[in-house]
Tab-separated table of C-alpha atoms and ligand atoms in Angstrom:
chain	number	residue	atom	x	y	z
A	23	MET	CA	131.681	52.026	152.575
A	24	SER	CA	128.271	51.972	151.031
A	25	LEU	CA	125.762	54.746	151.194
A	26	PRO	CA	123.129	54.673	153.903
A	27	LEU	CA	119.898	53.198	152.739
A	28	LEU	CA	116.820	55.290	153.048
A	29	ALA	CA	114.004	53.243	154.387
A	30	VAL	CA	110.602	54.402	155.361
A	31	LEU	CA	109.417	52.605	158.400
A	32	VAL	CA	105.856	52.365	159.266
A	33	ASN	CA	104.136	51.519	162.423
A	34	TYR	CA	101.399	50.296	160.239
A	35	SER	CA	98.657	49.552	162.685
A	36	CYS	CA	98.450	53.095	163.963
A	37	LYS	CA	99.291	54.706	160.650
A	38	ARG	CA	102.482	56.308	161.854
A	39	VAL	CA	105.322	56.755	159.461
A	40	ASP	CA	108.900	57.282	160.539
A	41	ILE	CA	111.714	57.998	158.193
A	42	TYR	CA	114.903	56.420	159.244
A	43	PHE	CA	118.395	56.020	157.855
A	44	PRO	CA	120.021	52.736	158.777
A	45	THR	CA	123.794	52.775	158.701
A	46	ASP	CA	126.072	50.797	156.429
A	47	SER	CA	125.945	47.874	158.825
A	48	ILE	CA	122.932	46.536	156.967
A	49	SER	CA	124.237	46.927	153.454
A	50	ASN	CA	124.279	43.185	152.996
A	51	PHE	CA	120.526	43.143	153.407
A	52	VAL	CA	119.888	45.373	150.448
A	53	GLU	CA	120.129	42.383	148.180
A	54	LYS	CA	117.192	40.523	149.663
A	55	PRO	CA	113.594	41.630	149.989
A	56	VAL	CA	112.979	42.501	153.578
A	57	VAL	CA	110.172	43.795	155.711
A	58	VAL	CA	111.173	46.474	158.181
A	59	GLU	CA	108.910	47.499	160.989
A	60	ALA	CA	109.276	49.548	164.156
A	61	LEU	CA	107.879	48.556	167.509
A	62	LYS	CA	107.246	51.749	169.387
A	63	THR	CA	106.469	51.459	173.044
A	64	ARG	CA	106.743	53.290	176.337
A	65	ALA	CA	109.567	52.090	178.565
A	66	LEU	CA	110.013	52.377	182.300
A	67	PRO	CA	113.522	52.495	183.797
A	68	GLU	CA	114.084	50.261	186.776
A	69	GLY	CA	115.419	52.426	189.588
A	70	SER	CA	116.677	55.916	188.945
A	71	CYS	CA	116.464	57.443	185.510
A	72	ASP	CA	119.183	60.036	186.191
A	73	LYS	CA	121.888	58.285	184.200
A	74	LEU	CA	119.617	57.752	181.215
A	75	LEU	CA	118.664	61.418	181.179
A	76	GLU	CA	122.306	62.375	181.547
A	77	PHE	CA	123.131	60.163	178.600
A	78	LEU	CA	120.369	61.633	176.424
A	79	ARG	CA	121.596	65.150	177.166
A	80	LEU	CA	125.174	64.196	176.424
A	81	TYR	CA	124.057	62.555	173.189
A	82	ARG	CA	122.017	65.536	172.041
A	83	ASP	CA	124.804	67.987	172.834
A	84	ALA	CA	127.282	65.769	171.024
A	85	VAL	CA	125.094	65.675	167.912
A	86	GLN	CA	124.735	69.448	168.076
A	87	MET	CA	128.477	69.915	168.449
A	88	ILE	CA	129.132	67.774	165.361
A	89	VAL	CA	126.373	69.551	163.435
A	90	ASP	CA	128.009	72.891	164.240
A	91	ARG	CA	131.390	71.689	163.114
A	92	ILE	CA	130.197	70.070	159.891
A	93	TRP	CA	128.199	73.203	159.161
A	94	SER	CA	131.286	75.395	159.413
A	95	ILE	CA	133.295	73.107	157.143
A	96	ASN	CA	130.769	73.682	154.376
A	97	LYS	CA	131.564	70.783	152.118
A	98	ARG	CA	130.571	67.154	151.805
A	99	LEU	CA	132.482	64.765	154.033
A	100	SER	CA	133.067	61.092	153.433
A	101	TRP	CA	132.401	58.656	156.251
A	102	LYS	CA	136.097	58.068	156.570
A	103	LYS	CA	136.667	61.758	157.014
A	104	LEU	CA	133.838	62.056	159.523
A	105	HIS	CA	135.360	59.260	161.513
A	106	ARG	CA	138.800	60.832	161.483
A	107	LEU	CA	137.508	64.222	162.503
A	108	PHE	CA	135.086	63.319	165.255
A	109	TYR	CA	135.477	59.801	166.545
A	110	SER	CA	138.158	60.245	169.161
A	111	ASP	CA	136.616	63.442	170.444
A	112	LEU	CA	133.290	61.719	171.038
A	113	VAL	CA	134.884	58.753	172.728
A	114	ARG	CA	136.787	61.115	175.008
A	115	HIS	CA	133.419	62.382	176.260
A	116	GLY	CA	132.705	58.895	177.587
A	117	LEU	CA	130.635	57.700	174.615
A	118	ARG	CA	131.019	54.157	173.334
A	119	ALA	CA	132.449	53.364	169.932
A	120	HIS	CA	129.082	52.711	168.303
A	121	HIS	CA	127.483	55.717	169.959
A	122	ALA	CA	130.164	57.825	168.315
A	123	LYS	CA	129.492	56.391	164.901
A	124	GLU	CA	125.738	56.820	165.186
A	125	ILE	CA	126.264	60.408	166.267
A	126	TYR	CA	128.442	61.594	163.416
A	127	VAL	CA	126.403	59.746	160.811
A	128	TYR	CA	123.198	61.236	162.192
A	129	ALA	CA	124.668	64.736	162.489
A	130	ASN	CA	125.875	64.512	158.912
A	131	SER	CA	122.454	63.472	157.628
A	132	LEU	CA	120.850	66.356	159.535
A	133	VAL	CA	123.192	68.853	157.928
A	134	ASP	CA	122.649	67.313	154.506
A	135	SER	CA	118.895	67.559	154.647
A	136	ALA	CA	118.962	71.047	156.198
A	137	ARG	CA	121.178	72.273	153.388
A	138	SER	CA	118.903	70.897	150.723
A	139	ASN	CA	115.720	72.106	152.443
A	140	SER	CA	115.609	75.182	154.602
A	141	GLY	CA	119.249	76.173	154.462
A	142	ARG	CA	119.184	76.876	158.188
A	143	LYS	CA	121.481	75.146	160.616
A	144	PRO	CA	119.616	72.477	162.615
A	145	VAL	CA	119.172	73.120	166.323
A	146	LEU	CA	118.351	70.113	168.463
A	147	ARG	CA	116.049	70.444	171.419
A	148	LYS	CA	114.476	67.044	171.899
A	149	LEU	CA	116.162	64.364	173.908
A	150	SER	CA	116.565	61.325	171.744
A	151	ALA	CA	119.283	58.898	170.771
A	152	ARG	CA	119.791	56.134	168.258
A	153	ILE	CA	121.438	53.080	169.631
A	154	ASP	CA	123.183	50.416	167.649
A	155	LYS	CA	122.561	46.716	168.304
A	156	TYR	CA	125.973	46.419	169.986
A	157	ASP	CA	124.860	48.800	172.691
A	158	TYR	CA	121.651	47.204	173.881
A	159	ARG	CA	120.234	43.833	174.871
A	160	LEU	CA	116.596	43.193	174.191
A	161	ASP	CA	114.756	40.302	175.773
A	162	LEU	CA	111.303	39.892	174.307
A	163	ASP	CA	110.346	37.093	176.696
A	164	SER	CA	110.804	39.174	179.815
A	165	MET	CA	109.997	42.386	177.912
A	166	THR	CA	113.100	44.106	179.176
A	167	LEU	CA	115.784	46.166	177.544
A	168	ILE	CA	119.276	46.935	178.783
A	169	LEU	CA	120.936	50.016	177.332
A	170	LYS	CA	124.649	50.620	177.502
A	171	LEU	CA	125.234	54.258	178.244
A	172	HIS	CA	128.248	56.539	178.505
A	173	SER	CA	131.126	55.781	180.874
A	174	ASP	CA	130.096	52.126	181.234
A	175	TYR	CA	126.771	52.885	182.857
A	176	GLU	CA	123.846	50.631	182.097
A	177	VAL	CA	120.136	51.063	182.531
A	178	LYS	CA	117.410	48.445	182.514
A	179	LEU	CA	114.009	49.332	181.095
A	180	ARG	CA	110.728	47.507	181.160
A	181	LEU	CA	108.680	47.703	177.968
A	182	ILE	CA	105.146	48.862	178.623
A	183	THR	CA	103.098	47.119	175.984
A	184	SER	CA	100.990	44.030	175.481
A	185	ARG	CA	102.484	40.569	175.033
A	186	LYS	CA	100.442	40.195	171.913
A	187	ARG	CA	102.218	43.069	170.196
A	188	ILE	CA	105.601	41.671	171.143
A	189	GLU	CA	104.711	38.173	170.002
A	190	LYS	CA	104.692	39.198	166.367
A	191	PHE	CA	108.377	40.115	166.425
A	192	LYS	CA	109.690	36.870	167.817
A	193	GLY	CA	111.798	35.333	165.110
A	194	TRP	CA	112.511	38.715	163.540
A	195	SER	CA	115.932	40.276	163.949
A	196	ASN	CA	116.431	43.757	165.301
A	197	TYR	CA	119.364	45.967	164.560
A	198	GLU	CA	118.856	49.380	166.050
A	199	LEU	CA	116.618	51.366	168.332
A	200	ALA	CA	115.761	54.931	169.137
A	201	VAL	CA	115.080	56.073	172.667
A	202	LYS	CA	113.508	59.393	173.523
A	203	TYR	CA	112.275	61.370	176.465
A	204	GLU	CA	109.054	63.278	176.022
A	205	ASP	CA	106.652	64.848	178.514
A	206	GLY	CA	108.191	62.961	181.399
A	207	GLU	CA	108.099	59.572	179.690
A	208	PHE	CA	110.639	57.372	177.959
A	209	TRP	CA	109.783	55.812	174.601
A	210	VAL	CA	111.708	53.315	172.558
A	211	SER	CA	111.311	52.350	168.915
A	212	VAL	CA	112.999	49.089	168.117
A	213	TYR	CA	113.630	48.452	164.439
A	214	PHE	CA	112.899	44.910	163.400
A	215	ARG	CA	113.358	43.249	160.086
A	216	ARG	CA	112.510	39.954	158.526
A	217	THR	CA	113.870	38.623	155.279
A	218	ILE	CA	111.231	37.369	152.943
A	219	LYS	CA	111.500	34.183	151.033
A	220	PRO	CA	109.158	35.021	148.197
A	221	LEU	CA	106.856	32.304	146.967
A	222	LYS	CA	107.682	31.153	143.487
A	223	PRO	CA	105.063	32.917	141.379
A	224	ARG	CA	102.623	30.869	139.360
A	225	THR	CA	100.714	33.798	137.900
A	226	VAL	CA	101.281	37.484	137.211
A	227	MET	CA	99.040	40.196	138.596
A	228	ALA	CA	99.372	43.546	136.854
A	229	ILE	CA	97.853	46.589	138.535
A	230	ASP	CA	97.029	49.858	136.861
A	231	LEU	CA	96.105	52.881	138.947
A	232	ASN	CA	94.358	55.836	137.488
A	233	PHE	CA	92.079	58.598	138.612
A	234	ASP	CA	88.821	56.654	138.606
A	235	ASN	CA	89.822	53.004	138.846
A	236	VAL	CA	92.201	50.440	140.128
A	237	THR	CA	92.384	47.713	137.505
A	238	ILE	CA	93.677	44.291	138.419
A	239	ALA	CA	94.462	41.752	135.732
A	240	LEU	CA	95.654	38.262	136.439
A	241	PHE	CA	97.665	36.432	133.780
A	242	THR	CA	99.201	33.032	133.488
A	243	PHE	CA	102.848	32.944	132.451
A	244	ASN	CA	101.814	31.877	128.979
A	245	GLY	CA	99.678	34.926	128.478
A	246	ARG	CA	96.159	33.889	129.325
A	247	LEU	CA	94.035	36.422	131.155
A	248	ILE	CA	92.307	34.613	134.007
A	249	ARG	CA	90.789	37.332	136.148
A	250	LEU	CA	89.960	40.957	135.582
A	251	LYS	CA	88.726	43.177	138.365
A	252	ARG	CA	88.097	46.841	138.596
A	253	PHE	CA	87.586	48.958	141.701
A	254	LYS	CA	86.475	52.539	141.891
A	255	THR	CA	88.800	54.925	143.667
A	256	PRO	CA	87.569	57.608	146.088
A	257	HIS	CA	89.480	60.253	144.146
A	258	ARG	CA	86.435	62.351	143.393
A	259	LYS	CA	85.453	62.435	147.043
A	260	ILE	CA	88.963	63.508	147.992
A	261	LEU	CA	88.895	66.125	145.306
A	262	THR	CA	85.675	67.616	146.686
A	263	HIS	CA	87.389	68.203	150.026
A	264	ARG	CA	90.364	69.702	148.276
A	265	VAL	CA	88.124	72.075	146.385
A	266	TRP	CA	86.551	73.169	149.657
A	267	VAL	CA	89.930	73.884	151.196
A	268	GLU	CA	90.969	75.920	148.184
A	269	ARG	CA	87.714	77.831	148.218
A	270	ILE	CA	88.186	78.762	151.865
A	271	GLN	CA	91.790	79.755	151.288
A	272	ARG	CA	90.779	81.933	148.364
A	273	ARG	CA	88.170	83.670	150.448
A	274	TYR	CA	90.678	84.451	153.214
A	275	PRO	CA	93.902	84.617	151.236
A	276	ARG	CA	95.899	86.538	153.823
A	277	SER	CA	94.307	85.597	157.068
A	278	TRP	CA	93.199	81.968	156.987
A	279	ARG	CA	96.170	80.845	159.014
A	280	PHE	CA	95.304	83.228	161.818
A	281	ILE	CA	91.546	82.861	162.161
A	282	LYS	CA	90.807	79.910	164.373
A	283	GLY	CA	87.429	78.958	162.911
A	284	VAL	CA	88.744	79.048	159.372
A	285	ARG	CA	91.820	77.071	160.263
A	286	LYS	CA	89.666	74.474	162.002
A	287	ALA	CA	87.450	74.132	158.930
A	288	ILE	CA	90.501	73.515	156.763
A	289	GLU	CA	91.821	70.982	159.234
A	290	ARG	CA	88.510	69.153	159.177
A	291	HIS	CA	88.710	68.704	155.426
A	292	GLY	CA	92.334	67.648	155.706
A	293	LYS	CA	91.397	65.001	158.224
A	294	LYS	CA	88.633	63.697	155.978
A	295	ILE	CA	91.094	63.397	153.100
A	296	LYS	CA	93.525	61.535	155.303
A	297	ASN	CA	90.916	59.099	156.580
A	298	ILE	CA	89.383	58.392	153.198
A	299	SER	CA	92.762	57.779	151.593
A	300	TRP	CA	94.143	55.521	154.344
A	301	ASP	CA	90.933	53.517	154.694
A	302	TYR	CA	90.789	52.919	151.002
A	303	SER	CA	94.471	52.051	150.712
A	304	HIS	CA	94.280	49.550	153.548
A	305	LYS	CA	91.222	47.874	152.110
A	306	ILE	CA	92.455	47.657	148.555
A	307	GLY	CA	95.931	46.558	149.667
A	308	ASN	CA	94.470	43.768	151.734
A	309	LEU	CA	92.067	42.676	149.035
A	310	ILE	CA	94.735	42.582	146.357
A	311	ALA	CA	97.155	40.653	148.539
A	312	ILE	CA	94.502	38.063	149.417
A	313	LEU	CA	93.724	37.550	145.745
A	314	ALA	CA	97.413	37.417	144.841
A	315	LEU	CA	98.049	34.814	147.510
A	316	LYS	CA	95.168	32.701	146.271
A	317	TYR	CA	96.703	32.628	142.782
A	318	GLN	CA	100.297	32.773	144.016
A	319	SER	CA	101.035	35.824	141.884
A	320	VAL	CA	103.919	38.157	141.524
A	321	ILE	CA	102.440	41.655	141.760
A	322	ILE	CA	103.404	44.173	139.097
A	323	LEU	CA	103.073	47.832	139.957
A	324	GLU	CA	103.904	50.937	138.002
A	325	ASP	CA	107.136	52.529	139.150
A	326	LEU	CA	105.908	55.990	140.083
A	327	GLU	CA	109.458	57.257	140.436
A	328	GLU	CA	109.823	56.754	136.715
A	329	LEU	CA	106.985	59.109	135.922
A	330	LYS	CA	108.708	62.090	134.459
A	331	GLU	CA	107.376	65.618	134.514
A	332	ASN	CA	106.415	65.608	130.869
A	333	ASN	CA	104.663	62.265	131.087
A	334	LYS	CA	100.951	62.355	130.408
A	335	LYS	CA	100.010	60.282	133.401
A	336	SER	CA	102.216	62.317	135.684
A	337	ARG	CA	100.567	65.502	134.451
A	338	GLU	CA	97.156	64.024	135.043
A	339	PHE	CA	98.087	63.011	138.577
A	340	ASN	CA	99.677	66.273	139.514
A	341	LYS	CA	96.987	68.450	138.129
A	342	LYS	CA	94.291	66.732	140.083
A	343	LEU	CA	95.812	65.430	143.254
A	344	GLY	CA	99.490	64.873	143.250
A	345	LEU	CA	101.051	61.477	143.416
A	346	TRP	CA	100.738	60.972	147.132
A	347	PHE	CA	97.507	58.985	147.007
A	348	TYR	CA	98.901	56.566	144.412
A	349	ARG	CA	101.988	56.140	146.546
A	350	ARG	CA	99.869	55.393	149.554
A	351	ILE	CA	97.855	52.759	147.693
A	352	GLN	CA	101.037	51.159	146.385
A	353	PHE	CA	102.578	51.273	149.809
A	354	CYS	CA	99.685	49.311	151.294
A	355	ILE	CA	99.696	46.798	148.447
A	356	GLU	CA	103.412	46.209	148.950
A	357	TYR	CA	103.090	45.937	152.674
A	358	GLU	CA	100.260	43.436	152.583
A	359	ALA	CA	101.983	41.447	149.843
A	360	ARG	CA	105.257	41.162	151.768
A	361	GLU	CA	103.374	40.073	154.855
A	362	ARG	CA	102.276	37.116	152.751
A	363	ASN	CA	105.695	36.457	151.227
A	364	LEU	CA	104.609	37.611	147.797
A	365	GLU	CA	106.981	39.235	145.397
A	366	VAL	CA	106.330	42.806	144.229
A	367	VAL	CA	108.028	44.224	141.140
A	368	LYS	CA	107.897	47.784	139.867
A	369	ILE	CA	107.967	48.428	136.177
A	370	ASN	CA	108.552	51.687	134.351
A	371	PRO	CA	105.064	52.663	133.145
A	372	ARG	CA	106.292	54.641	130.153
A	373	GLY	CA	104.078	53.982	127.181
A	374	THR	CA	101.909	51.433	128.953
A	375	SER	CA	98.728	53.391	128.391
A	376	SER	CA	99.536	54.721	124.951
A	377	LYS	CA	101.131	51.881	122.982
A	378	CYS	CA	99.429	49.073	121.158
A	379	PRO	CA	100.100	45.790	122.961
A	380	ARG	CA	100.012	43.921	119.666
A	381	CYS	CA	102.189	46.002	117.340
A	382	GLY	CA	103.673	48.730	119.531
A	383	SER	CA	102.255	51.674	117.550
A	384	LYS	CA	100.746	54.671	119.219
A	385	LEU	CA	97.108	54.211	120.130
A	386	ILE	CA	94.460	56.805	119.560
A	387	GLU	CA	91.520	57.463	121.820
A	388	ASN	CA	88.402	56.262	120.111
A	389	GLU	CA	85.614	57.065	122.514
A	390	ASN	CA	85.014	56.824	126.206
A	391	ARG	CA	88.253	55.196	127.383
A	392	VAL	CA	88.476	52.883	124.395
A	393	LEU	CA	91.787	52.994	122.583
A	394	MET	CA	92.383	51.945	119.019
A	395	CYS	CA	95.413	51.112	116.927
A	396	ARG	CA	95.302	52.541	113.409
A	397	LYS	CA	97.975	50.217	112.205
A	398	CYS	CA	96.679	46.801	113.205
A	399	GLY	CA	93.125	47.555	114.213
A	400	PHE	CA	93.521	46.479	117.819
A	401	THR	CA	90.979	48.055	120.157
A	402	GLY	CA	90.599	47.788	123.877
A	403	ASP	CA	89.780	49.450	127.155
A	404	ARG	CA	92.467	51.884	128.237
A	405	ASP	CA	92.983	50.435	131.720
A	406	VAL	CA	93.059	46.864	130.504
A	407	ILE	CA	95.595	47.782	127.825
A	408	ALA	CA	97.757	49.307	130.533
A	409	THR	CA	97.730	46.058	132.497
A	410	ILE	CA	98.532	43.996	129.397
A	411	ASN	CA	101.486	46.244	128.666
A	412	LEU	CA	102.706	46.052	132.246
A	413	TYR	CA	102.457	42.282	132.092
A	414	ARG	CA	104.335	42.215	128.789
A	415	LYS	CA	107.092	44.428	130.113
A	416	TYR	CA	107.486	42.267	133.180
A	417	VAL	CA	107.558	39.012	131.287
A	418	SER	CA	110.076	40.183	128.725
A	419	LYS	CA	112.281	41.578	131.456
A	420	TYR	CA	112.199	38.985	134.187
A	421	SER	CA	110.562	35.789	133.180
A	422	ARG	CA	112.718	32.712	132.955
A	423	CYS	CA	109.970	30.345	132.030
A	424	GLY	CA	111.105	29.710	128.476
A	425	ALA	CA	109.409	31.895	125.913
A	426	PRO	CA	107.934	35.114	127.149
A	427	GLY	CA	104.208	35.000	127.606
A	428	VAL	CA	102.067	36.407	124.905
A	429	ALA	CA	99.470	38.861	126.026
A	430	PRO	CA	95.859	38.151	125.282
A	431	ASN	CA	94.641	39.720	122.066
A	432	ALA	CA	98.208	40.512	121.254
A	433	PRO	CA	99.611	37.450	119.512
A	434	LYS	CA	103.217	38.295	118.638
A	435	PRO	CA	105.504	40.193	120.911
A	436	ASP	CA	107.047	42.587	118.460
A	437	GLU	CA	110.199	43.765	120.107
A	438	SER	CA	112.896	42.262	122.293
A	439	PRO	CA	111.624	38.707	122.082
A	440	SER	CA	114.188	37.472	124.539
A	441	GLY	CA	112.765	36.663	127.905
A	442	MET	CA	116.221	36.252	129.300
A	443	GLN	CA	117.411	39.836	129.722
A	444	GLY	CA	117.468	40.310	133.430
A	445	ASN	CA	117.421	37.428	135.809
A	446	ARG	CA	115.857	36.455	139.048
A	447	ASP	CA	118.390	38.338	141.123
A	448	GLU	CA	117.675	41.554	139.352
A	449	ALA	CA	114.030	41.052	140.025
A	450	MET	CA	114.860	40.648	143.680
A	451	LYS	CA	116.900	43.781	143.740
A	452	ASN	CA	114.016	45.710	142.353
A	453	THR	CA	111.715	44.528	145.055
A	454	SER	CA	114.198	44.967	147.822
A	455	SER	CA	113.826	46.863	150.933
A	456	CYS	CA	112.901	50.415	150.116
A	457	MET	CA	109.293	50.691	150.963
A	458	ASN	CA	107.566	53.420	149.154
A	459	SER	CA	108.086	56.942	150.240
A	460	TYR	CA	105.033	59.012	150.811
A	461	GLU	CA	103.824	62.410	151.687
A	462	SER	CA	101.228	63.092	154.313
B	25	LIG	ZN1	98.592	47.772	116.811
């Protein structure tokens, strides 16, 4: 059995992010790039809602029971073991086969994350359940949903949302949903996915993010630079709000949490930061994807996960803001690109802003963001060099189009001249379904 895939789902339009662990049933999708999106909507049961509430209580108590038991076992359990230990017990309580599986997998993931975070045993209060595709029938045309509950009960729900929102998901497949009861209302989140057939790229767009700028460079596969664009980031604005928050917290080091006015002031700055960062990310993501579609580009991003603690760029990010804003920008770029069937590839950024694109030696900072190579005399703007290096790395790793492209101003690729390491499938794997994680 394969490991569950961690996907971050986003209800993009209203900026909500849900983290969700699909089960092994979708492992065959990991190979292909896929867009996953949740449709969250209120749902109204037809007739009495007693059975649905009864089911949600049963489900919650069952999860809690399994959590308690896994907690007392105090060691990692394989899925096989989980099944052996808990399956028949759950089914005896009137739960269906797939309910049972969802429950022990979910309980196990709760215990796992509690152990690695707080160390306290999870206690469930909310009424919510995850339901596998075998246990519901969704009809988008009539906007109704039938849930199969415990002991062969069924409940029919009407989805309370606009046709327009539903329309988008026709032709997508859905594989799981979550139903919850909150403040007297039922809500469902249906998880949809769509496999992307990426357009065959004709050009390569390399993107470098740094504190002040987003630099976009567009290359042909044979190494000609055709467009170069630079956008300012709102980092300094965000930083100003951060400084304010820190100043307030320093002034009231012990009490800021408890004084309403102070807390409100901090929240106001937090909200500003959130708005500025999302607005910017949406805009830049959209802009980049439009440009990439026009030139039919594959988009090359830096793999932020590869930034190690001792890396210069990582230090720069963390000192000033943390990586979350870069992740958010990347997330929006990826999202908008996938919407347009464009391929996105992440490349390890190690050395991209410090090595000479012509000879590979270490560059030295000349003046004001201009880097120079002592060995071969190459000079260039730091951000542009980063994009050239990203392009070079991509081409030597993935390109199949004969000889690897030669970067502008950098005639001979010095190392690993083969453009045939890696193949198309590997490139796909890299761009497959895990959307970027983020921190709010
Ligand atoms: Zn050089």
